[in-house]
Amino acid sequence: ISDQKPLGCWSVKHGQILTCPVVCNFETHEYIGVHDDKVLRIWKNEDLNLDKAFKATLSAEVYRIHSLPQGGALVLFRGGGVRTLDVLLEAPQQEIESLLSAEAIRWSGAFMEGQEPVLIFTTEKNKDFFVYVQKPKLNSLHKYKLEQQKPARPLCFTAHITNQTVTLLCLYSNNSVYQVLIPLQQDTEEEEEKEEEILSKSLLLKLSVSGAALKGTSLVVLDKDHVAVLGSLPDPGKKPKECLTIWNTKFQTLQTSKELPLGTSGQLWCYEEKFFLIHGKVLTVIMYKCETSSLAAAVGKLKDSQTLDVSSFVNWNTLEDEELLVSFQSQESVALKAESRMNLRSNRSTGQSGTLSVGQLLLRLKDASNYVLETELKKLMAKAPTPDLQATIGCVVTALTDRCKRNPKFYPQNLLQEIVETRDLSYSLCPDLMAVALEQKDLQLLQICLERFPDIPEEITYACLKAFLSISEDHLKSVDVNLDSAICYVDIECNDMEVKTEILENGFSEEMDQDMCDTKIPKENQRDGESCPVGLQKAALLNAVLHSAYTETFLLPHLKNLPAQQAILFLRYLYYLYVKCSEKVNTTLPGIRSPTINQIMDWMCLLLDAQFTVMVMLPEAKDLLSNLHKFVRAQVRFYSELNKIEGSLRELQRLNHLRESQTYSIEVLEII
Amino acid sequence: IGCEDGSVKIFQVVPGGIQFERNLDRRKGRVLCLSWHPSDTHIVAGSIDFFRVIDVTSGQTVQRVMVNHHVEKAKRECVVWAIALLSSGTVVSADSFGRVQFWDWEQGTLAESHTVSTSAVLSLAVSQKEDSMIVGTSTGATYHLQLLPVRLGGLEKRWVRTKPFQFHSHDVRAVAHSPTALISGGLDAQLVIRPLMEKVQKKSYDAALRKFTFPHRRLVSCARKARLLLFQFSQYLELWRLGSTEETGKDGEVLPLCRMPEHLVQLKSKGPEHIYCSSISPCGTWLGYSTASRFQLYRVRCDGDSVSLRKVPKVPKLLPPAYQLQFSANSESLFVASARGSVHVFQLLEPGGCKHLHTLRPPSGCSEAVYLLAPSADGHWLAAVSGDWAIHIYNLKSFKHHCVVPNYDCAVSALAIHPSTNNLVIAYSDQQLFEFSIPERQYTSWSRAVQSRGLHRAWLERDSPITHITFNPKNPSHILLHDTYLLCVLDKSLPLPDDSALLMNQSTLKQLPETARKRQLHAFKICKKFQPLLFMDLLDKNCLVVVERPIMDFKTQLPLPVQQKKFGT
C-alpha cells in the first residue's frame, strides 16, 4: 500500500449499524453488506451514496456473508439457515428456517469443494461446541459435537478442505492448537436419522515460546506445515507483549515471530501470502513466504560431494506399517493377513504381478538356510533397480539384522557386504546393521558402510573409530579391507616390524599406561610424521571414518570419551596425513577416496578440542603437540611468504601488461 | 522524453525528424525512465523514490506510487532506474536497491517484490508476450525472470527469477529481449547476445552465446603512400607516422626498428559531439572528419619533423553531415556519404581548397543514408551501400548511375573494388562473400563457383563480420580481409576448402615440408596471431599494417565496477 489513502469510502445513515463484514463478489465486482441485521445492501465501485444503493429487507437476521470465487455469495443466518445470494434475491422475504436452538454461532467459513460450495460453522451452547457442515446446493446438513477439553475452551477456529476432508483447526484457551478431521460425506438417508456424532480432536501444536505460553487470539493456516498465530506473551512485571508468530507444525517449532508493541485488535487475516492486522491505529500488511520444511536443511552438514550421487527416490508407501510388522513379528497368521492386504496394494503400485511381495519374501527368508537366503536375495538384486526395490532391500536387511540379533551365530557376512556394496542404502534404512557389524567386528562391512552411508549418527561413527583404533595390527593383517585409500601414500618400508610393534604397544596397551608416564619415549616417535604410525589396514579403516559425514557438536561429546592412548595414536596418524599432504603442491593425497586436507584439518581440530586437557597432561603427547605446533607454524609462514610472492608477481605482470600495450613492433609474418 | 525537471514531453515522429507536440503533467523529481502502455493510453515515469502513471490523452498524473515504502533504511533514496508498463496494467519497476517489483498501478499496491541483486538494477526489458524479462545490474550480472505457473499445469502464475548470467564486468546499462534471445550491453563496451535455449530448436550455431566488443565500423584509416595512420577516438583524432626497419628475417621474428613510430598530431573536435567518421587521403595530405552537425576538412603538411594542420576554408555546408568519408585513390576528390542514398563528390584543390562537384543519387530514390563507400583505383567507379542494403555503382567519369548489385537480403559489412579487374568484392554480415564484375554488371564466375559450392562451415560460423577488404597489387588473385579475430588472405587461384578440411591450416602447413604442402593448400590463408584486430591494410606489396586494441587496455580506463567482497580476499 503505497499512498495510504482509501480508494473508496461508503457510510450508512446515522443510527444504522453495519452488522456484518462487507464482502466483495469477485464475479460481479459488487460489494455486499448488511446493516441493522436484516437490511441487505449491494453496490458497486461507482456508487457514491450507499443510501441509494440496492436494498433488500430480509425476514431473518444475517450472521455472515461469504463470497466464494466462482461460487457467488452465501448468506448465513443467525438461526443457521444458509441461502445463496441469488436464491435470496429472488424472494427477499422468504421464510428462513431456524436450525439452532439457543446455540450461538461462533465462527463460520465457506469453501468450494469441486463445483459446490460448502459452509462450515461452529456454535456454542452451555459450553458445548457444535460443528455444522452445510452444502446449500445439495440441501444437506451435518451436525457434529466437538469433544470437550475441560476446562479449556476454543477461542478461534479456522478450516481448510483437502481431499474431501475438512480440517478444522481450533485454538484453545490452554494455549494449544487442536486438529479435527471431518469427512465430507455423500448424503444418504439413514444418516439423517443418526445421532449427532462426536468429533475427536488431536493435539497439533503447543504454543510455547522458550517456556512461556503464547496466549493466542487468532489463528490462520498458511500451508500444510505452517500456521500463524497472533497472541500475547506474558512479560513479568509488564504488560504482555503481543506478537505474530509462524509455527512449523511438522517439527513443532516456532519458525519466526514479530513483536507488535502497539497492540492489536486480536484479529488476523491472511490473503495471498500477506497478513493483514490492526497494529495500533493502522492496518499493517506483512508479506511472508513459507518454504517447504525439511529437516536436512535445518540440521547437520551435508555429505561430502564425492559420494553424494543418490539418483533415485524411495517410495515410502512400500514401507508402511504392515510391512514393518511383517519383518518384526514372527506370527505367521498376522503376517499373512497383513500380507494379503498389502499384496493388493503393492501389485497395484508396482504393476508387476507374479513376483513376490515384500511380505512373502520376508516370510520365506525368515528361517531359511544361508544358501536359500543367498539365492533368493541374488534373484531380488538382479531385478531392474526400481525405487521400491531399494526400500524392499532395506526391509530385507532389517530382517536379516534382526535375525542376527536373535541368533548370534547367524551372520551372513558376504551377503550383507554384497547388498551394501551394490545398493544405495542408507543408515536410516537399516538402522541396526552397523551395530550388528560392530558387535561382529566385521571391519570390512563397517568400512563400506562408512564410505557409502550418508547419514550415520555420530555415535556410531565414534564407535567405529574406537573399534578401529583398538584392534591390534596383527589381527588386521588377516582382514581383507579395501586398501585403495591408503596404499598410495603409506610407505611400506617404514612399516617394518620393529617400528610398528613399538607404536602398537604404545598405542593401546593398557598396562603400559602407568609405565609410560615418566619413562623415555621411544625414539621412533620423535620422528613423527616421517613414518606412518599405523599399519596399512588400519590407515584404510581410519580413512573411512575421516570420510564420513558428521556434525561437530554431536561428535565432540563422544570424542571426549576416547581413551587417551587411542587419541594420541589417532592424532599421530592425522599429523602424519597432514605432513604427507603438505609435501605435494596441490595438498592432496594420491589414491581413491584418500582423505582431503580439509577433512584432516577438521578432524585434527576436533580431536584437539575434545582431548586437549588430557593431551596437555600426557608426557608422551608433549613432543607430538610441539612438533605439530612447529609444523603448522612453519606452514603458516610458508604460505604467507607465498602470498607475498604471488602479490609481487601479479604486480610484475601488471607492469608487463602496461608496457606491452604500448608496443609497436615490426614482425615477419609468413602466410603460406 | 522524460526530463530532469520532472516534465514528460511528447514528440511526433515526422519524416526527417521529430516535432514537439505537448507537455504532460509536470511534477517535482527527475524523470529517469519511461514506458508506454502497449495500447498507448498511459505512460509510466520512474523518478527517485516513486513512479507515476500519466494518462496520455488528458496529460494528467493519475497515480503516484512510492517505491521505498517497505524499506527500513528509507533514508537512502531509491532510484527507479528502469520501468515497464505491461498490457495487464502491471507496472514493473527496477530500482537502486536491487529490487524488481510488480505493482498494480490502479490500486497502488505491490503485488510481488524480488530482490535480485545487492546492487542497483539499471535496466529492464520485457518480451513481446510479457511472460519473460531480463534485468541488468550494476555488478555486470543480468537476470532472467519468467512468468511461470506456480504448479505444473496450474493457472496461477508468478514471476520467478530463473537464470542469472554474468557476462559483463561493469554496469549493464541496456538490455533487450528478442523472441529468442536476451541481449545486454554494458559499460565494459560489450554487447552480448544470449539465445534462450528453450526457444532454440537444435543445438547449432544459433544457440551459441555471442559477444561483440567493437563497433563493426572502420575507426582507423591509412594513408598508404605516406605511411600514416589516422585513429578516430570519440572526441579527437590522432595521426601517427609508422616506424620502419631495414632488416629482414624469418617467420615470427621481431625486427629492430631503424625509425620509431611518431605521434604527429592530435586533433581535438570542438564541442561535446562525438566524431562520427574520419578519413585520411592516400597521399596523407588531406584529412577530414564529421560530427553529427559539422564536417571539417584539413590540409596536412609534413616538413621534416614539423607537422602543420590547416583548416580548409569555405568547405561546402552539408546538411545533414557525412556518414562516411572516402578519398579517391589519387587524392584529388573526396566522396561524402549522405542521407537518402546520396553521395556528394568534392573536388580537392591545391593549395587548400574544396569544391562541390556533383551529387550522386540512386535513380529510384532511397530513404536510408549511405554508410559504406568504395572508389576504384582508376577513379572510374564508385560503389555506395545505403541502409536498405542496396549497392549502387556510379560512373565517376560521367557522374551517372551505372548499375545495382543484385539484391541480397543481408547487411553489407565491407566492400572494395579490385584495382586491376574492377571487380567489386562484397562481404555480408552473414559471412558470405561475393565478387561482382562492374564492367560486365554481373557476378564473376569465381563468385558463382563459391556460391554453388558454399563456404566452409567454420568460416560461416564466425562471430564477427569482415570489416575491411583490401587487395595485393603484386598478386591480383589475392583478396585480404579481416574481422576482429583473424586476418585472411583469400587466394582465388587455389581450390576452396570443403567442410572436412581444416580451415585454419597455417600452423599445420608450416610444419610440412615444401613438397607436401601443395596438396594441403586451399584458398583461405588465415592468420589469428593478432587479436583483437581493429584494422588491417596493405601498405605496399609486402608490408601489412595491423592495429590491435587489447581489451585490457580500455578496460583499465573504465571506472571501477561495484566492488564485490569475495570470501577470503
mmCIF file with all atom_site columns, C-alpha atoms in Angstrom, chain B residues 13 25 37-38 72 98 116-117 159 161 181 210 215 267 279 289 304 310 375-376 438 479 502 514:
data_model
loop_
_atom_site.group_PDB
_atom_site.id
_atom_site.type_symbol
_atom_site.label_atom_id
_atom_site.label_alt_id
_atom_site.label_comp_id
_atom_site.label_asym_id
_atom_site.label_entity_id
_atom_site.label_seq_id
_atom_site.pdbx_PDB_ins_code
_atom_site.Cartn_x
_atom_site.Cartn_y
_atom_site.Cartn_z
_atom_site.occupancy
_atom_site.B_iso_or_equiv
_atom_site.pdbx_formal_charge
_atom_site.auth_seq_id
_atom_site.auth_comp_id
_atom_site.auth_asym_id
_atom_site.auth_atom_id
_atom_site.pdbx_PDB_model_num
ATOM 1  C CA . VAL B 1 13  ? 7.992  11.442  -35.408 1.00 0.00 ? 13  VAL B CA 1
ATOM 2  C CA . ASP B 1 25  ? 1.778  16.936  -16.277 1.00 0.00 ? 25  ASP B CA 1
ATOM 3  C CA . HIS B 1 37  ? 1.371  1.094   -22.198 1.00 0.00 ? 37  HIS B CA 1
ATOM 4  C CA . PRO B 1 38  ? 1.045  -1.209  -25.247 1.00 0.00 ? 38  PRO B CA 1
ATOM 5  C CA . GLU B 1 72  ? 13.568 0.189   6.632   1.00 0.00 ? 72  GLU B CA 1
ATOM 6  C CA . GLY B 1 98  ? 18.392 -4.153  -6.390  1.00 0.00 ? 98  GLY B CA 1
ATOM 7  C CA . VAL B 1 116 ? 17.600 -9.817  -7.477  1.00 0.00 ? 116 VAL B CA 1
ATOM 8  C CA . SER B 1 117 ? 20.836 -8.141  -6.520  1.00 0.00 ? 117 SER B CA 1
ATOM 9  C CA . TRP B 1 159 ? 7.229  -14.177 -11.750 1.00 0.00 ? 159 TRP B CA 1
ATOM 10 C CA . ARG B 1 161 ? 13.902 -15.341 -11.193 1.00 0.00 ? 161 ARG B CA 1
ATOM 11 C CA . ALA B 1 181 ? 17.459 -14.173 -27.153 1.00 0.00 ? 181 ALA B CA 1
ATOM 12 C CA . ARG B 1 210 ? 27.802 -14.216 -28.878 1.00 0.00 ? 210 ARG B CA 1
ATOM 13 C CA . PRO B 1 215 ? 31.689 -1.460  -33.425 1.00 0.00 ? 215 PRO B CA 1
ATOM 14 C CA . LEU B 1 267 ? 43.231 16.988  -33.414 1.00 0.00 ? 267 LEU B CA 1
ATOM 15 C CA . SER B 1 279 ? 39.401 9.667   -43.233 1.00 0.00 ? 279 SER B CA 1
ATOM 16 C CA . TYR B 1 289 ? 36.107 14.239  -40.154 1.00 0.00 ? 289 TYR B CA 1
ATOM 17 C CA . GLY B 1 304 ? 60.725 17.094  -41.997 1.00 0.00 ? 304 GLY B CA 1
ATOM 18 C CA . ARG B 1 310 ? 45.451 23.918  -41.698 1.00 0.00 ? 310 ARG B CA 1
ATOM 19 C CA . PRO B 1 375 ? 36.054 4.002   -55.053 1.00 0.00 ? 375 PRO B CA 1
ATOM 20 C CA . SER B 1 376 ? 38.019 2.161   -57.715 1.00 0.00 ? 376 SER B CA 1
ATOM 21 C CA . ILE B 1 438 ? 31.422 -3.858  -62.524 1.00 0.00 ? 438 ILE B CA 1
ATOM 22 C CA . ILE B 1 479 ? 41.950 -10.605 -51.522 1.00 0.00 ? 479 ILE B CA 1
ATOM 23 C CA . LEU B 1 502 ? 40.879 -27.822 -41.712 1.00 0.00 ? 502 LEU B CA 1
ATOM 24 C CA . GLU B 1 514 ? 57.592 -27.721 -49.042 1.00 0.00 ? 514 GLU B CA 1
#
